[in-house]
Coordinates of C-alpha atoms in Angstrom, one line a residue:
Chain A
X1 CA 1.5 -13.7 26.6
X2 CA 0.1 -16.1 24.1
X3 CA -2.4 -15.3 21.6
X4 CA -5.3 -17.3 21.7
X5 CA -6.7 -18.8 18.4
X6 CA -9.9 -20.9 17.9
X7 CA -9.8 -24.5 16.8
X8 CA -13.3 -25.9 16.4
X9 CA -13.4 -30.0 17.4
X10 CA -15.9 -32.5 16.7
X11 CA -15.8 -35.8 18.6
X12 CA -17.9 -38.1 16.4
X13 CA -18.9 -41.2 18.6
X14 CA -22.0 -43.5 19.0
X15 CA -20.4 -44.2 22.5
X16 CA -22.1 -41.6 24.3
X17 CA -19.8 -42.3 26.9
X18 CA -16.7 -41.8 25.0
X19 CA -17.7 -38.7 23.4
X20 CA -18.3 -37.1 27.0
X21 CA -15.0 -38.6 28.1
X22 CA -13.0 -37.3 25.5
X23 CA -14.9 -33.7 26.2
X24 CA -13.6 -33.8 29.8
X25 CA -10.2 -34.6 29.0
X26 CA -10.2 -31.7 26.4
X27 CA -12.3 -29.3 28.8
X28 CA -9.1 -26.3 29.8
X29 CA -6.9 -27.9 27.6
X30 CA -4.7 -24.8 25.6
X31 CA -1.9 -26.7 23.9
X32 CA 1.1 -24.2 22.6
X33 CA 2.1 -23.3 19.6
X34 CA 5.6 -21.6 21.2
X35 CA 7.2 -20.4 18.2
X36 CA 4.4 -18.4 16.7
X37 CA 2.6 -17.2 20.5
X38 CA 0.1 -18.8 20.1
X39 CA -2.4 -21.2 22.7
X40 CA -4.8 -22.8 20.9
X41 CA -8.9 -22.8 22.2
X42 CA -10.2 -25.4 22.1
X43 CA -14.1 -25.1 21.1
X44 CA -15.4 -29.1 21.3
X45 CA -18.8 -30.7 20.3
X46 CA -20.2 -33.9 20.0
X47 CA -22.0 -35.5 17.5
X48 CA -22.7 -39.3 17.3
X49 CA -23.4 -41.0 13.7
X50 CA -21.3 -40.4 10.6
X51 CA -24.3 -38.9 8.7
X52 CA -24.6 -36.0 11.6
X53 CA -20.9 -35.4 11.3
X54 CA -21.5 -34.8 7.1
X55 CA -24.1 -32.4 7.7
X56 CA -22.3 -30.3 10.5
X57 CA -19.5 -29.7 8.0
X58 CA -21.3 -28.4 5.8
X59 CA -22.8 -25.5 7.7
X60 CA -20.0 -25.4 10.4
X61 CA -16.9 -27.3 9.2
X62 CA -13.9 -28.4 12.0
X63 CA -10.7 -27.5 12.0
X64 CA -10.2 -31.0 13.6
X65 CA -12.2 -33.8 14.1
X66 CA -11.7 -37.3 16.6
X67 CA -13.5 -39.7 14.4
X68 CA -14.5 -43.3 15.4
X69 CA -13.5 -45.9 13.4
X70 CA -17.1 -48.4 13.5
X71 CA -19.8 -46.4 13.5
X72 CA -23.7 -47.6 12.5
X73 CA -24.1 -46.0 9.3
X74 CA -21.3 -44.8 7.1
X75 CA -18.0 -45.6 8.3
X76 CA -14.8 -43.9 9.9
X77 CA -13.3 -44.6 6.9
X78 CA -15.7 -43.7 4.1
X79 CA -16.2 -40.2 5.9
X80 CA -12.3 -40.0 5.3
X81 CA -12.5 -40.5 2.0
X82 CA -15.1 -38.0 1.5
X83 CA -13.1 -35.4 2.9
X84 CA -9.4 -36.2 0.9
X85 CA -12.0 -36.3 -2.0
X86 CA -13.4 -32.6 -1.0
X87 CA -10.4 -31.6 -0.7
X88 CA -10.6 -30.5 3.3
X89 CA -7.7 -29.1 4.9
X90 CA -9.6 -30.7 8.0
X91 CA -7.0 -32.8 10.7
X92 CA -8.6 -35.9 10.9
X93 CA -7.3 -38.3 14.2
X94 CA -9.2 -42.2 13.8
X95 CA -9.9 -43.9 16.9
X96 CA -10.5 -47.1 16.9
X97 CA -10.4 -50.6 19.7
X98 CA -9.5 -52.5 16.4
X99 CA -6.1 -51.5 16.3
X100 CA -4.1 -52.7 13.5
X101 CA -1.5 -52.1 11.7
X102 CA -3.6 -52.7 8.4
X103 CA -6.5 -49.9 9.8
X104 CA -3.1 -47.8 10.5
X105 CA -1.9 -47.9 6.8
X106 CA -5.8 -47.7 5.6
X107 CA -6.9 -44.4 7.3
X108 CA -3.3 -43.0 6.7
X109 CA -3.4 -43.3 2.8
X110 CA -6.9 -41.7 3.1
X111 CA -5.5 -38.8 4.7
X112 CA -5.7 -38.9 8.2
X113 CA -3.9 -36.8 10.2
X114 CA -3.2 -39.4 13.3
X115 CA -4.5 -42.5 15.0
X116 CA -5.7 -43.5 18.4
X117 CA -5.7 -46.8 19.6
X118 CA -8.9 -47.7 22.0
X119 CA -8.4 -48.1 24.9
X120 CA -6.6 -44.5 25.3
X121 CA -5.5 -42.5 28.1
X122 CA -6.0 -39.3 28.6
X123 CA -2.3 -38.1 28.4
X124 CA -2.9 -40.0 24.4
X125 CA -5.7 -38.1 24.2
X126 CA -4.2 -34.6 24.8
X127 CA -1.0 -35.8 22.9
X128 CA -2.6 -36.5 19.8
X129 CA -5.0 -33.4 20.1
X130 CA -1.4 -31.4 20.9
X131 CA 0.0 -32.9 17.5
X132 CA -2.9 -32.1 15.3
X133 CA -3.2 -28.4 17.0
X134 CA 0.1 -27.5 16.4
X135 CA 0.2 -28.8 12.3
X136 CA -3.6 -26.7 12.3
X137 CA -2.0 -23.5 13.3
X138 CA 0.8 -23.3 11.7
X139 CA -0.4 -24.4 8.3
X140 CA -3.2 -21.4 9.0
X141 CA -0.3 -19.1 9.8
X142 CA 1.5 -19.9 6.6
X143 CA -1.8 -19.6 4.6
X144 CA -2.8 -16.1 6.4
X145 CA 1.2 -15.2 5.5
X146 CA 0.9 -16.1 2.2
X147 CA -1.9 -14.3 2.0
X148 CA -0.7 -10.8 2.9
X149 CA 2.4 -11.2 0.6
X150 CA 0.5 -11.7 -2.6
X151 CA -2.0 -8.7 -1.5
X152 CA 1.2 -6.7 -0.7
X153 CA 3.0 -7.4 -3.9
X154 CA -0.4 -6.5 -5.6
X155 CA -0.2 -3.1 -3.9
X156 CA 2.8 -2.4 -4.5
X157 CA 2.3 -3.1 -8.5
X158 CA -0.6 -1.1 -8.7
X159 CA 0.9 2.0 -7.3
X160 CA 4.5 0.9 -9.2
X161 CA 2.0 1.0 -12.2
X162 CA 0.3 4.8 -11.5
X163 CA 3.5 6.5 -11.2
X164 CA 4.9 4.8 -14.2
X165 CA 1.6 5.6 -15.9
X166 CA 1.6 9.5 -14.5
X167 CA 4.5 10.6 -16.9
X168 CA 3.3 8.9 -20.4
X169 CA 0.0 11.0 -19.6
X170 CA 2.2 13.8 -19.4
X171 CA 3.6 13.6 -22.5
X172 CA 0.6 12.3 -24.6
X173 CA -0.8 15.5 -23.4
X174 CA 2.1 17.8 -24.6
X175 CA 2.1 15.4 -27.6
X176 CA -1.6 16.9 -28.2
X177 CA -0.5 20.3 -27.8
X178 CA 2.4 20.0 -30.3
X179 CA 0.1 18.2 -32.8
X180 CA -2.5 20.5 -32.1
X181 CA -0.1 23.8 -32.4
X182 CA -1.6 25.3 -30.1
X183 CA 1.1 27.9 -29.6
X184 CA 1.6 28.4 -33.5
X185 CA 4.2 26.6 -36.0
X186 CA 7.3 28.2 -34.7
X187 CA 9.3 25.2 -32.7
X188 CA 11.1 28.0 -30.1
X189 CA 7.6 28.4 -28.3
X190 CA 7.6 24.7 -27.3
X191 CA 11.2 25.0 -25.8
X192 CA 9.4 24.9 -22.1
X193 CA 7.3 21.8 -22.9
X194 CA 10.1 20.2 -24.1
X195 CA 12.1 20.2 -21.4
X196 CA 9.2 19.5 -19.0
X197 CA 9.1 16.5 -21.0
X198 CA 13.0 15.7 -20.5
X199 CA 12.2 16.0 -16.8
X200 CA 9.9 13.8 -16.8
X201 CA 12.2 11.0 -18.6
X202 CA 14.9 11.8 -16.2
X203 CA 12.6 11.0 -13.3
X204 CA 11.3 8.2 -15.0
X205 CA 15.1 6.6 -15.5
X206 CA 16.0 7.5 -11.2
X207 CA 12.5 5.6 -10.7
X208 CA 13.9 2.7 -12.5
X209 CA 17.1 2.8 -10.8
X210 CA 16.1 3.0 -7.3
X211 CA 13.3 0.3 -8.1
X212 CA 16.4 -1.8 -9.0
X213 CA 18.2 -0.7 -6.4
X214 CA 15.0 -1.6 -3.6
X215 CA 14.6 -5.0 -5.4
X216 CA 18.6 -5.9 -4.8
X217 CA 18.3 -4.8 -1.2
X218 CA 15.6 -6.8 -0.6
X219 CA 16.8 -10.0 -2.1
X220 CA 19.5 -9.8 -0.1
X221 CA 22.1 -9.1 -3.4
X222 CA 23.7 -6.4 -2.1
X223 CA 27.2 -7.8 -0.6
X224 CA 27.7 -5.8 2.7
X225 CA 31.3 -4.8 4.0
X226 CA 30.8 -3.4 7.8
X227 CA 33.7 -1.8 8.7
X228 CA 34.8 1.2 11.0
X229 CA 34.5 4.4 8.6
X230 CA 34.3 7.8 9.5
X231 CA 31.7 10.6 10.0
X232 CA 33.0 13.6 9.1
X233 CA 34.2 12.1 5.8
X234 CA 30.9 10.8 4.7
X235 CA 29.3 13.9 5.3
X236 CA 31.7 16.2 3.7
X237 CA 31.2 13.5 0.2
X238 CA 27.3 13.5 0.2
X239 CA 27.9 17.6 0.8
X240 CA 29.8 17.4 -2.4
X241 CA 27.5 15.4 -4.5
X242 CA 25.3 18.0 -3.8
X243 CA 27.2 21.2 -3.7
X244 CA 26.7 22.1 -7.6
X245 CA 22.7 22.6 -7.0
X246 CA 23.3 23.9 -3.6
X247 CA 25.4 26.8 -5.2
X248 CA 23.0 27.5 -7.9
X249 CA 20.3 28.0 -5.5
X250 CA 22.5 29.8 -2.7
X251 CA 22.1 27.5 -0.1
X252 CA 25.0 26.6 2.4
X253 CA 26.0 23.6 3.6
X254 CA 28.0 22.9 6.7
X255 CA 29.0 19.3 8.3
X256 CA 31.1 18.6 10.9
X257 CA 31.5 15.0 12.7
X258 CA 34.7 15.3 13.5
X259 CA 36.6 12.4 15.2
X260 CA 33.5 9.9 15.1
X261 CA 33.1 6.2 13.8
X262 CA 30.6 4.1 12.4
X263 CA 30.6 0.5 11.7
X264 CA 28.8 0.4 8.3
X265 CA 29.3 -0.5 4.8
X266 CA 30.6 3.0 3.5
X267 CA 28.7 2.4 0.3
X268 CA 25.7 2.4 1.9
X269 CA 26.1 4.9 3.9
X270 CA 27.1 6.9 0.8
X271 CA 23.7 6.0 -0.2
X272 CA 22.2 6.7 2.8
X273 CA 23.7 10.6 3.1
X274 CA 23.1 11.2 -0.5
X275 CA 19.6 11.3 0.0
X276 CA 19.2 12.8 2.7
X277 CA 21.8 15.9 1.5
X278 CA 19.7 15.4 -1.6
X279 CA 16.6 15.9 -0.1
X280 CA 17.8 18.5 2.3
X281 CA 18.6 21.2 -0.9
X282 CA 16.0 19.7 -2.7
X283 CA 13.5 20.9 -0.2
X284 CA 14.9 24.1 1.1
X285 CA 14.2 27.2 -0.1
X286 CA 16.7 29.3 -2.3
X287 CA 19.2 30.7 0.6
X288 CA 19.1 27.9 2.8
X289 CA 21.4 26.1 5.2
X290 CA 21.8 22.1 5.5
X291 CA 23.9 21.4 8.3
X292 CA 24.7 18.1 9.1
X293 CA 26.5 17.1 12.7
X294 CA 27.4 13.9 14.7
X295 CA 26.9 13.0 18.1
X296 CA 28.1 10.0 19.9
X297 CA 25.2 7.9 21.8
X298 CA 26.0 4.8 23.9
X299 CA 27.3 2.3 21.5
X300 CA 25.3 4.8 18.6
X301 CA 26.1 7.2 16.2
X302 CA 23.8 9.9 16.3
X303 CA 23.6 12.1 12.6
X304 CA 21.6 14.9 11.8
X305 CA 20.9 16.1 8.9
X306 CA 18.9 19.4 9.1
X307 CA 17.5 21.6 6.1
X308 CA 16.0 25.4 6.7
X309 CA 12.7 24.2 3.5
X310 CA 9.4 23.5 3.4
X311 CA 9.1 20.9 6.5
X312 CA 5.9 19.1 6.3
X313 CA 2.9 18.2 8.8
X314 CA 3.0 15.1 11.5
X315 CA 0.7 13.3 9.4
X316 CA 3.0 13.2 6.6
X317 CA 6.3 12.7 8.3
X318 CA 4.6 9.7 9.6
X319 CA 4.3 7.6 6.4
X320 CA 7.3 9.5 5.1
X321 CA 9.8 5.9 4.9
X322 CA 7.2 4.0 3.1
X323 CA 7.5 3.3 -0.6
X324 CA 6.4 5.6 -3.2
X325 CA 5.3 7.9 -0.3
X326 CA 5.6 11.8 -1.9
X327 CA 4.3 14.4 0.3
X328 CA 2.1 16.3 -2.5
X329 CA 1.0 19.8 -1.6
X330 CA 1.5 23.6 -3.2
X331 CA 4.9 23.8 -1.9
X332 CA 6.2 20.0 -3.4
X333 CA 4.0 20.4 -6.7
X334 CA 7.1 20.9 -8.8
X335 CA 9.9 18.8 -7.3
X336 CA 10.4 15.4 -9.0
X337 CA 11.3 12.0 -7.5
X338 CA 10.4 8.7 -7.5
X339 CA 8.8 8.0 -4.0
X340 CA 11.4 5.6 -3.3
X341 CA 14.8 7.5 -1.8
X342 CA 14.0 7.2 1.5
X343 CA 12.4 4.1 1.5
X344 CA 15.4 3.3 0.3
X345 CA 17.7 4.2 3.1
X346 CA 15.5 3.4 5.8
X347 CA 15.9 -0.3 4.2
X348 CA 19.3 0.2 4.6
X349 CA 19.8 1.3 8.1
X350 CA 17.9 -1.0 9.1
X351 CA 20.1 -3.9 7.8
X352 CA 23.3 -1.8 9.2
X353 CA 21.4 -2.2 12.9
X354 CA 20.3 1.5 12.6
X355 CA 17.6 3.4 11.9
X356 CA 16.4 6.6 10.7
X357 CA 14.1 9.1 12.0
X358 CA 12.6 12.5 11.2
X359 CA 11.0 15.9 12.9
X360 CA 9.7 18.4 11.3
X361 CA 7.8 21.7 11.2
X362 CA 5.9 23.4 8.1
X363 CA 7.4 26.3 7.1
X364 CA 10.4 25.7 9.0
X365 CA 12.6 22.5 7.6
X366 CA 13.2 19.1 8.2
X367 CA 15.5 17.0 10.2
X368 CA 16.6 13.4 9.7
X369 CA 18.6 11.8 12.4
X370 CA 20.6 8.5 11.2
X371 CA 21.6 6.0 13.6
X372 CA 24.4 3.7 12.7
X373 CA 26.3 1.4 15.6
X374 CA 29.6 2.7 16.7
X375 CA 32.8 0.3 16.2
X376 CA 33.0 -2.8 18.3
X377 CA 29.6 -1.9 19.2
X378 CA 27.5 -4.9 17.6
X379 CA 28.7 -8.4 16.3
X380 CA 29.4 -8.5 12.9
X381 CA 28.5 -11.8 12.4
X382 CA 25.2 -11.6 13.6
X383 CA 24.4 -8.7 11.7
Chain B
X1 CA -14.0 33.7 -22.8
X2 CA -14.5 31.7 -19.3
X3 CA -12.5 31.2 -16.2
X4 CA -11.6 27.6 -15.6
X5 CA -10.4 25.9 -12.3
X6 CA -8.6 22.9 -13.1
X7 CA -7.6 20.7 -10.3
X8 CA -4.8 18.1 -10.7
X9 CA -2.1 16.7 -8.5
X10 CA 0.2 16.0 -11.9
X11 CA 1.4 19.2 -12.3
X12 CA 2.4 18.4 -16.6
X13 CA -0.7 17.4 -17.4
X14 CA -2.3 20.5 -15.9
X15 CA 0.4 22.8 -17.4
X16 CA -0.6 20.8 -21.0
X17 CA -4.5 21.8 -20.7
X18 CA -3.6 24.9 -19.3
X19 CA -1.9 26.0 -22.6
X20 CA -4.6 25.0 -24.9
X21 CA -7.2 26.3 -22.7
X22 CA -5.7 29.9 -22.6
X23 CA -4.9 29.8 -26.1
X24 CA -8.5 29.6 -27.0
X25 CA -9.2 33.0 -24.9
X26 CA -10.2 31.3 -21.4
X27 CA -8.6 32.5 -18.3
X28 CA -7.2 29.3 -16.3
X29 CA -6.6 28.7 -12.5
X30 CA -4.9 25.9 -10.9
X31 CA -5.0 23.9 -8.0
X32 CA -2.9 20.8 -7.2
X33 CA -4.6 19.7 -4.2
X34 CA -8.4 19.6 -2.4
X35 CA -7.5 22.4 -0.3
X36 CA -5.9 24.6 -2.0
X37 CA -8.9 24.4 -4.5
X38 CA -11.1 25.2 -2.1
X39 CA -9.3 28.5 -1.2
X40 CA -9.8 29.6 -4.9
X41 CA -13.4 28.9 -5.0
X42 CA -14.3 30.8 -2.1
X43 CA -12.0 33.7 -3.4
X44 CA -13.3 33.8 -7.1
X45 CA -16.0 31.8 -8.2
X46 CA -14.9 29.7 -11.5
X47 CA -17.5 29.1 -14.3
X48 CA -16.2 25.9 -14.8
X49 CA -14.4 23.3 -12.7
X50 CA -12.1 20.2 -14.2
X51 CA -11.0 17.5 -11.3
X52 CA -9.6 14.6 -11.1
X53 CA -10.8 11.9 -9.1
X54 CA -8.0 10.8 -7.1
X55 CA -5.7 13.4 -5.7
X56 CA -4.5 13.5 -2.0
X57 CA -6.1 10.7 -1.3
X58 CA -8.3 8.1 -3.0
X59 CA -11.9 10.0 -2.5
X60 CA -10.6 13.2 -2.3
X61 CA -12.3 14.2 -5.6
X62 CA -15.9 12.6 -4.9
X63 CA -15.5 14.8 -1.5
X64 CA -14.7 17.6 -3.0
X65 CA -17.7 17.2 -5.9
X66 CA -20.0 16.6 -3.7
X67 CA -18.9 19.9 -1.2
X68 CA -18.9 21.9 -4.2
X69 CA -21.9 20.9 -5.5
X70 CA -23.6 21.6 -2.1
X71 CA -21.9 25.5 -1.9
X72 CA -22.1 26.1 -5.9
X73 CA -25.2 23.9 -7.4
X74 CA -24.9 25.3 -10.8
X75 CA -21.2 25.1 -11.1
X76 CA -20.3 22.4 -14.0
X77 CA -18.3 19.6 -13.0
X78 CA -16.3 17.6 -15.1
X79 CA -14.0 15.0 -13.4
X80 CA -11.1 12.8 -14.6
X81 CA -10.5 9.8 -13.9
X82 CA -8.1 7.2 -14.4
X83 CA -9.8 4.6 -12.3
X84 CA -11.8 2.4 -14.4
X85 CA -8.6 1.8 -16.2
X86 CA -7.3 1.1 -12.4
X87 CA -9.8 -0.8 -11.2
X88 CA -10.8 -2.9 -14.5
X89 CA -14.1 -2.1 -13.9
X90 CA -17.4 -1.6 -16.3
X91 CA -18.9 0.9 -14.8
X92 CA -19.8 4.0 -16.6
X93 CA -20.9 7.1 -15.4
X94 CA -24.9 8.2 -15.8
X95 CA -26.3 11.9 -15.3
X96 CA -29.5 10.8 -14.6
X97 CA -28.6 7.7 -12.3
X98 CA -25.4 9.0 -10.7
X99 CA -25.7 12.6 -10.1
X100 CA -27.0 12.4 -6.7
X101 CA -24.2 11.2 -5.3
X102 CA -21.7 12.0 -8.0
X103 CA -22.9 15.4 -8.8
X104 CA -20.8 15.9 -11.7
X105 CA -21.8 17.0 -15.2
X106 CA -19.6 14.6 -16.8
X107 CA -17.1 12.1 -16.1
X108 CA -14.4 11.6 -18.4
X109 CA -12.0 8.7 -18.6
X110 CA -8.0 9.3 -18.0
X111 CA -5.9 10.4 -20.7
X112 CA -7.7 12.6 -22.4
X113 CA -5.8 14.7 -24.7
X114 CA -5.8 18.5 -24.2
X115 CA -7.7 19.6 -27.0
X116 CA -10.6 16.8 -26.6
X117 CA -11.0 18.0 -23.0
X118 CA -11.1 21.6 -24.3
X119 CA -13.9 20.8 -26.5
X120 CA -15.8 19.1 -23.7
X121 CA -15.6 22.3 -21.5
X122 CA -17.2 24.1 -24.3
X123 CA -19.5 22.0 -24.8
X124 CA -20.8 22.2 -20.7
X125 CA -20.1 25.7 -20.8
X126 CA -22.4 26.3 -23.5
X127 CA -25.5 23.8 -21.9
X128 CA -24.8 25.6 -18.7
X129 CA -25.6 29.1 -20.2
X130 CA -28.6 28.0 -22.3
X131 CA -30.0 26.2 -18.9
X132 CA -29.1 29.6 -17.2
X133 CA -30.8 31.4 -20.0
X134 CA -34.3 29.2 -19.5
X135 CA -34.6 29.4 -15.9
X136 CA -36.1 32.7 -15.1
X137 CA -34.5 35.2 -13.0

């Protein structure tokens, strides 16, 4: 089903007969713009000098107007000068029953959009009208797209700029503190601010990395290598990379998978299961379990990756994928990282032709189910 | 000596004020979101609250003023902010214009050092007790 999207038309004519003609052959007419959806409406009025035309713009301008040639007053082609002069991103189609090639080149170096030649028939008409519709809506689709990339790049700076910001507070304040000596000249009593301060860099430094890392995935930098790689494997490496800090805080981890492809860049997928082991011990609590498992799903890959933490509300798991998204509550207040990890690998299955997904309860844990194409399930090419 | 409720999602800079806070003699709680502020207060009544601005979400602290103001009218207010650095705006806050819909005692631009924000709690602590002192009781 198209989307329908209003063109306003003025027919300026001092042939009151022409202008009605023209209104009829445009009355129902909804030409197509296929490749965006979209059937243009067609909202027509008439006006009949050049002078009435001039004023109309002003307080209602056109998206298109059918403009005769020889009118009384000013002309066809003065009013077409006024516009390239105004700058008007108005389609202006000159009609004319003194059809040359010299008006042609005339009203085309003053920036009309098209010309019809008088007499015209109505399949012209519609033509034309079809022509300048489709060059309308596009250009206004391009404008509205460019647009909501500068606002999104905006937004994305601005919070890039608070969390960047957040940690230079951070230490300014313990920089008052020390200055201040608040807890007396002996350094040993600032031990604890000092490494809340080295925390902070730390976090600052993965920030930067995965903001690298988002910007080379997005450009398209990152040379992917599909090829048939194996579950249990994966798991059993990202349960390594995070084994050390599971230990420390007694928390188990168990993966299986055993006997189940993917077709994936194992790289990514590295990156992919790192974070989500990572997050799984991250948010636990001290005793734990992560257990991660594989299931095969018509031509999918089903992995879970479950944690026994802190779980989070509906509301949050929603906007969980989205850049610098950090659940912030009593139970997260003192777990750094940079918003970006699962941003991140949601970016990523996505480009292997999987996804991720997540349910969880508060209280009760989290779990992330990755879904990465079996072998000889898609065509590499195309993805 | 006072109890003060500061309320912060940054969990350093809180820990920062905290310290120079307790070392001159006043007994700090902490809250790191709306809600769990709002447990404390009805719990414990604070003399003295410090918030900043945005936490959960971008009104959360004008919400949270303005509840608190409704629930505990004579509880000073001072709120953080880091938004007119954000927002590149002019606008400065006013007692006498603002406090109607703002009702906050002060509102103090983001980062403010730990020891400057300890003298402006004394300073509201102290015209909070001589306006408690004229009112009669």
């Amino acid at each position: 089903m198209a989307v329908s999207e209003k063109l306003k038309v003025i027919v300026c004519d001092d042939e009151p007969k022409m202008c009605s003609a023209i209104k009829i052959i445009l009355d129902g007419f909804r030409p197509e713009v296929r490749t965006l959806g979209v059937e243009a409406e067609l909202e027509v009025s008439l006006v009949s000098t050049g002078e009435e035309l001039l004023t109309r713009m002003e307080t209602d301008p056109a998206d298109l107007v059918l403009l005769d040639y020889k009118l009384p007053g000013i002309s066809g082609m003065d009013i077409l000068g006024r516009f390239s002069e105004e700058k008007r991103e108005t389609a202006v189609i000159i009609m004319t029953a003194y059809a040359n090639i010299e008006t042609a080149i005339q009203a085309t170096r003053l920036g009309s959009f098209d010309f019809l030649a008088k007499p015209c028939t109505p399949e012209e008409v519609r033509y034309t009208v079809k022509k300048a519709a489709h060059h309308l809506i596009v250009s206004r689709h391009a404008r509205l797209l460019a647009q909501e990339k500068k606002r999104i790049r905006f937004q994305f700076i601005s919070v890039l700029a608070h969390e960047l910001k957040a940690p230079i507070n951070t230490f300014d304040a313990y920089l008052d503190v020390m200055r201040d000596m608040t807890l007396g000249k002996d350094m040993t009593a600032y031990a604890g601010i000092i490494a809340k301060c080295s925390e902070r860099t730390d976090g600052m430094r993965k920030m930067i990395a995965d903001l690298l890392d988002l910007t080379r995935i997005e450009s398209g930098q990152f040379r992917r290598a599909p090829a048939a790689l194996e579950v249990a494997g994966a798991l059993a490496a990202a349960a390594e990379g995070v084994a050390a800090e599971a230990a420390r805080r007694g928390i188990k981890l168990e993966t299986e998978g055993a006997g189940l492809l993917v077709e994936a860049d194992p790289s990514e997928v590295g990156m992919i299961l790192n974070n989500l082991f990572t997050n799984a011990v991250k948010y636990n609590r001290d005793g734990g379990l992560v257990r991660a498992s594989a299931a095969a799903d018509g031509g999918k890959v089903r992995i879970t990756v479950e944690d026994t933490g802190i779980g989070m509300e509906k509301k949050d798991a929603a906007r969980l994928f989205s850049e610098f998204v950090r659940i912030k509550n009593r139970a997260t207040i003192g777990i750094p990282g940079s918003g970006l990890g699962l941003a991140i690998a949601r970016k990523l299955a996505l480009q292997a032709g999987g996804d991720i997904e997540v349910e969880s309860e508060p209280g009760k844990g989290s779990r992330f189910t990755l879904s990465l194409p079996a072998p000889g399930s898609i065509d590499l090419k195309a993805a | 000596m006072a109890h003060i409720l500061l309320i912060d999602d940054d969990a350093g800079l809180v820990d920062a004020n905290k310290l120079v806070l307790e070392a001159k003699g006043h007994e700090v709680s902490v809250a790191y979101t709306g809600d769990d502020a709002w447990k404390l207060l009805e719990k414990r009544r604070p003399d003295l609250l410090v918030m900043d601005v945005m936490m959960e979400e971008f009104t959360s602290g004008f919400e949270l003023a303005r509840d608190v103001s409704i629930k505990f009218p004579d509880m000073p207010v001072l709120m953080l902010t880091g938004v007119q650095e954000h927002m590149r705006s002019d606008w400065k806050f006013d007692e006498d214009k603002d406090a109607d819909w703002l009702p906050v005692r002060k509102f103090l631009a983001k980062p403010i050092p730990p020891t400057k924000l300890a003298e402006e709690i004394e300073a509201a602590l102290k015209a909070a007790k001589e306006k408690k002192g004229k009112r009669p009781s």
